[in-house]
Short mmCIF file of C-alpha atoms in Angstrom, two decimals:
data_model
loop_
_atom_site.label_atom_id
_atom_site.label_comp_id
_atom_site.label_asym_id
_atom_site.label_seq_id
_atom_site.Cartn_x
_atom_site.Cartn_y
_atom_site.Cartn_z
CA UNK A 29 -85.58 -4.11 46.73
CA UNK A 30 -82.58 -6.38 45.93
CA UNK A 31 -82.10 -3.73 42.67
CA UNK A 32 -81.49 -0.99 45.16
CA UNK A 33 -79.68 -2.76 47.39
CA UNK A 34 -77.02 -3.63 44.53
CA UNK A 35 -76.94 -0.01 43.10
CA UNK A 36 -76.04 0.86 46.77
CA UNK A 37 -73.57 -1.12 47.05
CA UNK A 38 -72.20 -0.45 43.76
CA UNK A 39 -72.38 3.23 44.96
CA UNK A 40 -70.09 2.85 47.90
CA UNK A 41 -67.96 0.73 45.92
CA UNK A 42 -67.08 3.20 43.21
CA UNK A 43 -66.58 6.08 45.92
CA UNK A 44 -64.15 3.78 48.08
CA UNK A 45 -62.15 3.49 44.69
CA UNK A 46 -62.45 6.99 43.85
CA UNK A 47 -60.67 7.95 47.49
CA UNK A 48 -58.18 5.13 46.86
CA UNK A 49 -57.30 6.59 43.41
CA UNK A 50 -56.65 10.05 45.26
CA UNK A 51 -54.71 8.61 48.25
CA UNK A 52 -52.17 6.55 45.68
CA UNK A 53 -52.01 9.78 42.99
CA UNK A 54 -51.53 11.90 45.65
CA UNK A 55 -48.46 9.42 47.13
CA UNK A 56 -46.92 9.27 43.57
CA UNK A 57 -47.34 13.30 43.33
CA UNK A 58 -45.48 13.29 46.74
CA UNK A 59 -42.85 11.12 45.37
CA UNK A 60 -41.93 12.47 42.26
CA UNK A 61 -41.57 15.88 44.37
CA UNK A 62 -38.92 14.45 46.90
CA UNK A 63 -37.11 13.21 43.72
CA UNK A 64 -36.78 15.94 41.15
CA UNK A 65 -36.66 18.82 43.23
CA UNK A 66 -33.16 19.11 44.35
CA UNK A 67 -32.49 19.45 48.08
CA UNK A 68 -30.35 23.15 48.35
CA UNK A 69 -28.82 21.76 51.35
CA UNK A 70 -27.04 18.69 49.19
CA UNK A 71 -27.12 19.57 45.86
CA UNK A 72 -25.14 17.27 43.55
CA UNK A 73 -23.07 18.09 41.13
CA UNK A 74 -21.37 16.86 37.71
CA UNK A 75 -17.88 16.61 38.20
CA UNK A 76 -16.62 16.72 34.88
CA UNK A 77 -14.42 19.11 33.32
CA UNK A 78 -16.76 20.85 31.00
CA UNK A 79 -19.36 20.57 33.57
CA UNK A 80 -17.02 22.82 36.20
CA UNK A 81 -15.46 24.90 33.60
CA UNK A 82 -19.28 26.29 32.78
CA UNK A 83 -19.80 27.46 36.31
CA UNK A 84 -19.16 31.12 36.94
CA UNK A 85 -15.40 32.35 37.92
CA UNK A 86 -16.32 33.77 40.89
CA UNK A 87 -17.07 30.25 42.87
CA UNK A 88 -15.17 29.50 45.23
CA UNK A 89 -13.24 26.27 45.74
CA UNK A 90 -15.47 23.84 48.20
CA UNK A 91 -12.05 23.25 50.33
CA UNK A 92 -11.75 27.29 50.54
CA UNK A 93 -8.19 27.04 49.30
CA UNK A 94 -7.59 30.50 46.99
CA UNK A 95 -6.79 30.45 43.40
CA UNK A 96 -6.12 33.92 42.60
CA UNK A 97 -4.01 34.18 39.27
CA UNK A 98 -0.80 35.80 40.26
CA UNK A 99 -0.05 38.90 38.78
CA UNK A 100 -3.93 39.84 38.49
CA UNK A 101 -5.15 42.95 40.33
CA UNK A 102 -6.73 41.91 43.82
CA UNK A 103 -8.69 45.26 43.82
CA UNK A 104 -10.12 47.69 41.08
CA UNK A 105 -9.58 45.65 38.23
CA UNK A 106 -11.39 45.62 35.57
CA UNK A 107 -13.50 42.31 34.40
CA UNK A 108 -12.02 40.03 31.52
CA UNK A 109 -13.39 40.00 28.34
CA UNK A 110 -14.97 36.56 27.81
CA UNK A 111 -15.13 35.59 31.76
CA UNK A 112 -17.99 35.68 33.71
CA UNK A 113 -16.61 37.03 36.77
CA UNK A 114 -13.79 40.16 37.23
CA UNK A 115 -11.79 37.66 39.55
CA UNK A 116 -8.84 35.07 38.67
CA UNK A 117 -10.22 32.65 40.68
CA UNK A 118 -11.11 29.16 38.60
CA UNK A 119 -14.35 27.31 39.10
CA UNK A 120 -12.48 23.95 39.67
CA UNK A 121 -14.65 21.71 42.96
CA UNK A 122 -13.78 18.90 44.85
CA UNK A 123 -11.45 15.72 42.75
CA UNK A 124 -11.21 18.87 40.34
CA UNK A 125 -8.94 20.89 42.39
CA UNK A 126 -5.49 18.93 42.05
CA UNK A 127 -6.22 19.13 38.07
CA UNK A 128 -6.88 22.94 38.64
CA UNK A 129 -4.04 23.73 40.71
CA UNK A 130 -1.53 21.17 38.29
CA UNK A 131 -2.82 22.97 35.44
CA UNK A 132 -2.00 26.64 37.68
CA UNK A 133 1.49 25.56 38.34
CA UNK A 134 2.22 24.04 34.71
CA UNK A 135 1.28 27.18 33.16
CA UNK A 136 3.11 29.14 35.52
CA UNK A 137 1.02 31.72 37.24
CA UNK A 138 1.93 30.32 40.43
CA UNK A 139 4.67 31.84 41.92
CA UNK A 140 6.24 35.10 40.64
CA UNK A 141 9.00 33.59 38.51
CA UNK A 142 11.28 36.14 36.06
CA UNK A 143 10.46 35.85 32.13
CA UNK A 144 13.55 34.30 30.49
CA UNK A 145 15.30 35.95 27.76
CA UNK A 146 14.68 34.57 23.81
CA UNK A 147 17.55 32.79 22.41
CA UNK A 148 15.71 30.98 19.73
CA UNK A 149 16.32 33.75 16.59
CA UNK A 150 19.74 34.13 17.47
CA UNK A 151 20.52 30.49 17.69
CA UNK A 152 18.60 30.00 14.12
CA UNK A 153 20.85 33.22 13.17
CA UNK A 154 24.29 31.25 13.88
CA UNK A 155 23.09 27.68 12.62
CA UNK A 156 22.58 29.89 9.03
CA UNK A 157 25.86 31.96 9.16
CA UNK A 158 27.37 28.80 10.35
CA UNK A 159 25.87 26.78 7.31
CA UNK A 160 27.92 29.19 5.17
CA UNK A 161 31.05 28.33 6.39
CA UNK A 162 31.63 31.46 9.05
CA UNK A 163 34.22 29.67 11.94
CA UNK A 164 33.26 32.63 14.65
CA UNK A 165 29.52 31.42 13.87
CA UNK A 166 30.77 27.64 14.12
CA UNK A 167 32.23 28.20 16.92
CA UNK A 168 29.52 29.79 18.83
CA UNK A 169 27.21 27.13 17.84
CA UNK A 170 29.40 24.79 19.25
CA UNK A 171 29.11 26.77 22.16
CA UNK A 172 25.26 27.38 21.78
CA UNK A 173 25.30 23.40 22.15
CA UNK A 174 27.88 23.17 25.20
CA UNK A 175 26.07 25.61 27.28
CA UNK A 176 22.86 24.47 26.29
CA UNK A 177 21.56 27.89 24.61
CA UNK A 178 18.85 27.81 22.51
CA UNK A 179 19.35 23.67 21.89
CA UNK A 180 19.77 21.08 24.17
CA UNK A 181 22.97 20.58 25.56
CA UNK A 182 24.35 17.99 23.22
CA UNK A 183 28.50 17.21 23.32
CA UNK A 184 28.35 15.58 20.15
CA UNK A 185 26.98 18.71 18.42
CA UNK A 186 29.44 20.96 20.00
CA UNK A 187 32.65 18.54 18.97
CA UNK A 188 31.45 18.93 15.68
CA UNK A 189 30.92 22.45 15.43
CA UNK A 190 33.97 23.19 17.18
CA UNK A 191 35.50 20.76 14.65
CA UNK A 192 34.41 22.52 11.20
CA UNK A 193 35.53 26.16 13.23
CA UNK A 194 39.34 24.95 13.40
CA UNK A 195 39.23 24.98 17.45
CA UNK A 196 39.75 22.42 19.81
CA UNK A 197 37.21 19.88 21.41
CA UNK A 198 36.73 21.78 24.59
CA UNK A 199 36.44 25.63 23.02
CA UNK A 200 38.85 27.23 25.56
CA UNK A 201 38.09 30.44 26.42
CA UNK A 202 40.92 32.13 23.97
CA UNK A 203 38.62 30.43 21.61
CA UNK A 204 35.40 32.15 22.50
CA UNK A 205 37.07 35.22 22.89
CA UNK A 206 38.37 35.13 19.33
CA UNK A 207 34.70 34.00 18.14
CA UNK A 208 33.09 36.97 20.21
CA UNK A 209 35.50 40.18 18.71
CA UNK A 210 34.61 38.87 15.64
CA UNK A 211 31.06 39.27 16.29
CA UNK A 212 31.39 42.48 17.98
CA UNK A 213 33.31 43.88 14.83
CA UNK A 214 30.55 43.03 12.48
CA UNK A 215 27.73 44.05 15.41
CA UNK A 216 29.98 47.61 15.23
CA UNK A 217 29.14 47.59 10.93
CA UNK A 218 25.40 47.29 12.01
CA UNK A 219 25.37 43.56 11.26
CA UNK A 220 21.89 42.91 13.11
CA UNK A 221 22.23 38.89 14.23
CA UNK A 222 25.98 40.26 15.67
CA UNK A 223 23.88 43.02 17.56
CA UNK A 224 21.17 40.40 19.05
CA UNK A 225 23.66 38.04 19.59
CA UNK A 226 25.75 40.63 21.47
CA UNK A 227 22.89 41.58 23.26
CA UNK A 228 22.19 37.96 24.55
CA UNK A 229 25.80 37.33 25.83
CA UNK A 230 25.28 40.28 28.09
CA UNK A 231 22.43 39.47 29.19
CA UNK A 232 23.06 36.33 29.80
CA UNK A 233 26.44 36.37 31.09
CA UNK A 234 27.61 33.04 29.37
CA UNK A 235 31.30 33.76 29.17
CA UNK A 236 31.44 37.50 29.41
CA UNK A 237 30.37 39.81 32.43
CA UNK A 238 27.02 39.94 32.89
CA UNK A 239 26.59 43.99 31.61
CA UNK A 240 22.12 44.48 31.88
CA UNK A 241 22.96 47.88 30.06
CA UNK A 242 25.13 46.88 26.85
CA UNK A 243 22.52 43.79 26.09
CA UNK A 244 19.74 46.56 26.14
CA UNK A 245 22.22 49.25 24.16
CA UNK A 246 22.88 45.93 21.66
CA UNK A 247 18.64 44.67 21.75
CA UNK A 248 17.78 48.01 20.92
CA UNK A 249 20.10 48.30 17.90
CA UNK A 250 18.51 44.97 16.70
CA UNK A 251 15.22 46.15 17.21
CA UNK A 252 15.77 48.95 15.32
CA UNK A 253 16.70 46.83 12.30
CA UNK A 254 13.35 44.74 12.84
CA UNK A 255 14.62 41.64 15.30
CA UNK A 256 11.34 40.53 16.42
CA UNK A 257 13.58 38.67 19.60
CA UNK A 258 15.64 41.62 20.05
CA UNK A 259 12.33 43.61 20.89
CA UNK A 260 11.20 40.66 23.69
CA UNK A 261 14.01 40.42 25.78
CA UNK A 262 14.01 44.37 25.96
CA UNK A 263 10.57 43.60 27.40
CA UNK A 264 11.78 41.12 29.50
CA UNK A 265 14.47 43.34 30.69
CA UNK A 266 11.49 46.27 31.49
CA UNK A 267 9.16 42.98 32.69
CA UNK A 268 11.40 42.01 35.44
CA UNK A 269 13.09 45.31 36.45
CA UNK A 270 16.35 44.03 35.88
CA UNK A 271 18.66 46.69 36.22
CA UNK A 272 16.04 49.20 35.22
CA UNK A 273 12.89 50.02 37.17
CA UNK A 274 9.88 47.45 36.61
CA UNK A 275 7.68 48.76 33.87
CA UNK A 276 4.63 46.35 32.75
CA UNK A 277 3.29 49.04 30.11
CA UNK A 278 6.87 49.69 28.80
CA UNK A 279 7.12 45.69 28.59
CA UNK A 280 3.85 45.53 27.08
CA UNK A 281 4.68 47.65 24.23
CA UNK A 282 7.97 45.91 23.79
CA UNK A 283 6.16 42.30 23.42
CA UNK A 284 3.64 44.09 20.98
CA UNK A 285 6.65 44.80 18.78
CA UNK A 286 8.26 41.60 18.86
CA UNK A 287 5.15 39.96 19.03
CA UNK A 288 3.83 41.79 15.44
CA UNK A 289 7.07 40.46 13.85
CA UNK A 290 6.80 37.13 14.70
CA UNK A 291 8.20 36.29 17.68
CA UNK A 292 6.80 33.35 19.26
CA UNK A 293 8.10 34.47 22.66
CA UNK A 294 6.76 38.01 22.28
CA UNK A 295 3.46 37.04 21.39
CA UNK A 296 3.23 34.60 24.45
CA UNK A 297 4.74 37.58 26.56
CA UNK A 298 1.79 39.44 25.31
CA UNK A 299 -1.05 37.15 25.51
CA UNK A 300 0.04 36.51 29.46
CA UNK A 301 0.03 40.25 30.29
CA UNK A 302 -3.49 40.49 29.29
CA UNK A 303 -4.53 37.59 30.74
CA UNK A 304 -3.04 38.83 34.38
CA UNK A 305 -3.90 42.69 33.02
CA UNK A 306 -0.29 43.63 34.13
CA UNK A 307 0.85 46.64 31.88
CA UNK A 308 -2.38 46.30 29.90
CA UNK A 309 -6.24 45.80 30.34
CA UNK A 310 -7.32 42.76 31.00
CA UNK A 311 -8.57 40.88 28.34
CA UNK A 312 -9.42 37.04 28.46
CA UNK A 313 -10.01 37.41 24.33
CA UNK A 314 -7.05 39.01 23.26
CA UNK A 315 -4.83 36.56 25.39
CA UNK A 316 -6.38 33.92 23.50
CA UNK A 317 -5.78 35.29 20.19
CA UNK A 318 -1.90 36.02 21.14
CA UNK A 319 -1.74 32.70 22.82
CA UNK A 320 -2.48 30.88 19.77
CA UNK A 321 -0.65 32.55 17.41
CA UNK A 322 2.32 31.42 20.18
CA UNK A 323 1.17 27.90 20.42
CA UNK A 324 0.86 27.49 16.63
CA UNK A 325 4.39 28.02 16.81
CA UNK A 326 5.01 25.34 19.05
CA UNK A 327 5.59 27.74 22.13
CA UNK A 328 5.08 25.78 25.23
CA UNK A 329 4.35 28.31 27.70
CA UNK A 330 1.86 29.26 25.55
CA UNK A 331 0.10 25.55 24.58
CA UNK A 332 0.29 25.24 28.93
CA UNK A 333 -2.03 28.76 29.53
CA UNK A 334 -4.20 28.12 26.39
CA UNK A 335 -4.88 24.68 28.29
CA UNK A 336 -6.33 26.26 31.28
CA UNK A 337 -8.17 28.84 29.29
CA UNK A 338 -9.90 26.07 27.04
CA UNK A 339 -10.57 24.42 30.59
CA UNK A 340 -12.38 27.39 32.17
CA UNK A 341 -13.35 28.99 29.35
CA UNK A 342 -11.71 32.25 29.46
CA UNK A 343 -11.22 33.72 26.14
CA UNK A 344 -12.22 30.86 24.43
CA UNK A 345 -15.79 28.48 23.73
CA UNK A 346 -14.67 26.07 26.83
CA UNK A 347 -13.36 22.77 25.36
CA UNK A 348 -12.42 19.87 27.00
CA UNK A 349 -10.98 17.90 24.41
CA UNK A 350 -9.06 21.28 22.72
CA UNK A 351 -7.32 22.13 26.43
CA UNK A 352 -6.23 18.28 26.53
CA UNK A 353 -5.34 18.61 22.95
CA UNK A 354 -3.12 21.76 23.86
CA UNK A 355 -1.43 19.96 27.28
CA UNK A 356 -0.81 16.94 25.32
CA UNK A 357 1.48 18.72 22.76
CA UNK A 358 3.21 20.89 25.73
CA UNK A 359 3.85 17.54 27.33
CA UNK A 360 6.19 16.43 24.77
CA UNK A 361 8.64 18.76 25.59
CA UNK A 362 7.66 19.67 29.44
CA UNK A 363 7.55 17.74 32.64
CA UNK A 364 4.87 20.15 34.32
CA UNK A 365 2.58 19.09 31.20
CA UNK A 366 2.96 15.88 31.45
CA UNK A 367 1.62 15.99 34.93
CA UNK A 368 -0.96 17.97 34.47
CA UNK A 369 -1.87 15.59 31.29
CA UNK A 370 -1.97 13.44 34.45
CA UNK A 371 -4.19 15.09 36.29
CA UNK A 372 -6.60 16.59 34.06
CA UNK A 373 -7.28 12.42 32.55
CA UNK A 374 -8.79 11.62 35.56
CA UNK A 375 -11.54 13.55 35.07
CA UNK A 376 -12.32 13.18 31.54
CA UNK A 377 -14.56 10.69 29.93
CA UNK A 378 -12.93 7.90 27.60
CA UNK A 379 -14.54 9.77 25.02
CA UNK A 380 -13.21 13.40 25.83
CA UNK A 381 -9.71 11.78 25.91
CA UNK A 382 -10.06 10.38 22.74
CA UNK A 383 -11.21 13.46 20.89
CA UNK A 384 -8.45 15.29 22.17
CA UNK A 385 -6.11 12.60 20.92
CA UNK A 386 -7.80 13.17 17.68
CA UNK A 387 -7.39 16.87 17.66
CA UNK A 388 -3.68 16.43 18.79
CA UNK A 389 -2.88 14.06 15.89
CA UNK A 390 -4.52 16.53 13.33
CA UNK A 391 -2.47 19.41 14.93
CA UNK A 392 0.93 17.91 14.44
CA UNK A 393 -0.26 16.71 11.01
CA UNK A 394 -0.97 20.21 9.91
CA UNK A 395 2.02 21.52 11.56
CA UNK A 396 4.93 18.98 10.49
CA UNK A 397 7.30 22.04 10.29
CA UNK A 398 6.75 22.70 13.58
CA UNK A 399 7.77 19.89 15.48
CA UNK A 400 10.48 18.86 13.44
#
């Protein structure tokens, strides 16, 4: 009797366990539900750089603010090679946005801003005619200097250039208008630096009337004799519709031309129509491959845009510490990059900042020439 009394109570014992075993696994089951599956009413988010760049281009920014890339087709446009939406609109959320929009505005697709004119090949034209001994060329350097054209306005440089033309301190304007026949003469023989040069003074109106119609009759004799800078500022001139009607495509083929000879400002020209798909298709890849031939030049404007395209990954494998690497060299020589270096720190890791401080430092290393 007391043998079956003690297996029945063993009995009830083992099934009051059993039940207590299912009550607590089904309470951790319960639990480990609530935590792992996310709640699509609050989902949270990563808020890093990479983290936002790897969402698709169509989401919208959570304050509803637009970020349509100006220039880009609102309607009918076809989708970017690379992206993963047709739209400009950038994936930045939340603390993101101010790096986003920094980033917009440093690169310049905010706003609908004229393309300036190229006056680095001419400038590198006079310093080498000027090296020679030429006075009209040391003269105009002088002038380059004054005015700020091509170099930084530097008063020391222009004294001294004026000095070794003969000419006085200030370069008068019978001075420049000595130094600019002779240029024209030789621009007559089909000297092609006079031509460009020509072409710029125009253009530009430093000194002479502005005349939109000689600097294109003068770019287009440089072109013709293979001035890669000659061919961009025609583009420029078709780009903007000054004095002749707008024509992206025209521009477009332009850039190409100056942009296949070398011309740092021609190929960022070029890479920046296909990004916006103004004159061309759109094509996220293409602008990446003109952009960095640009940047490897040490053309700002271009290291800005390739920043943003590393960010989002347009183009490009998305790469946090690459676009900081590219806005870190553009914010040498540019305010806008420097805040946007700013901006885009404060939401990178420690570790993201210092890679891209490691790829900057390699960068200039392998481009001394460059930055010189």
């Amino acid at each position: 009797m007391e043998i079956f009394a003690m297996t029945l109570i063993l009995e009830k014992l083992s099934r009051y366990w059993q039940l207590r075993f299912l009550v607590v696994g089904a309470g951790i089951a319960l639990i480990v539900y609530a935590v792992l599956l996310p709640d699509p009413g609050n989902k949270s988010r990563d808020t890093s750089i990479q983290s936002v760049a790897a969402a698709p281009l169509s989401t919208a920014p959570a304050n509803g603010g637009a970020t349509e890339i100006e220039g880009s087709k609102a309607t009918g446009a076809s989708p970017v090679s690379g992206a993963a939406a047709s739209t400009g609109s950038l994936p930045w959320l939340g603390e993101n946005q101010d790096a986003a929009n920094q980033l917009r505005l440093s690169a310049g697709l905010d706003g609908a801003a004229n393309l300036p004119a190229d006056t680095s090949e001419a400038t590198r034209n006079l310093r080498a005619t000027a090296d020679k001994g030429d006075a009209a060329s040391e003269f105009l350097l002088g002038h380059a200097y004054q005015l700020g054209l091509g170099v930084p306005k530097d008063m020391t440089e222009t004294v001294r250039w004026y000095a070794m033309a003969g000419q006085s301190k200030s370069g008068d304007a019978a001075d420049f208008s000595q130094a600019f026949e002779a240029y024209r003469k030789l621009a007559e023989q089909g000297d092609e630096s006079a031509e460009l040069y020509l072409g710029l003074a125009y253009d530009l109106g430093q000194d002479v009337p502005r005349n939109v119609t000689e600097a294109a009759r003068w770019y287009r004799m440089a072109a013709a004799q293979g001035s890669g800078s000659a061919a961009n500022n025609l583009g420029v001139i078709y780009f903007n519709g000054d004095g002749v009607p707008k024509d992206d495509a025209e521009a477009a083929t332009w850039f190409r031309t100056g942009a296949n000879r070398g011309s740092g400002s021609a190929q960022n020209n070029l890479g920046r129509l296909y990004f916006t798909g103004d004159g061309v298709n759109r094509d996220a890849g293409e602008a990446a491959a003109w952009l960095e031939k640009a940047a490897a030049q040490g053309n700002v404007p271009a290291q800005k845009l390739l920043s943003l395209l590393y960010v989002t990954g347009q183009g490009v494998a998305g790469s946090t510490p690459r676009a900081y690497m590219w806005i870190n060299l553009a914010s040498a020589r540019d305010e806008q990059a420097r805040d946007s270096r700013v901006q885009v720190e404060k939401v990178m890791s420690t570790h993201e900042i210092a890679e891209g401080q490691k790829l900057t430092h390699e960068w200039l290393k392998e481009h001394e020439r460059v930055v010189r």
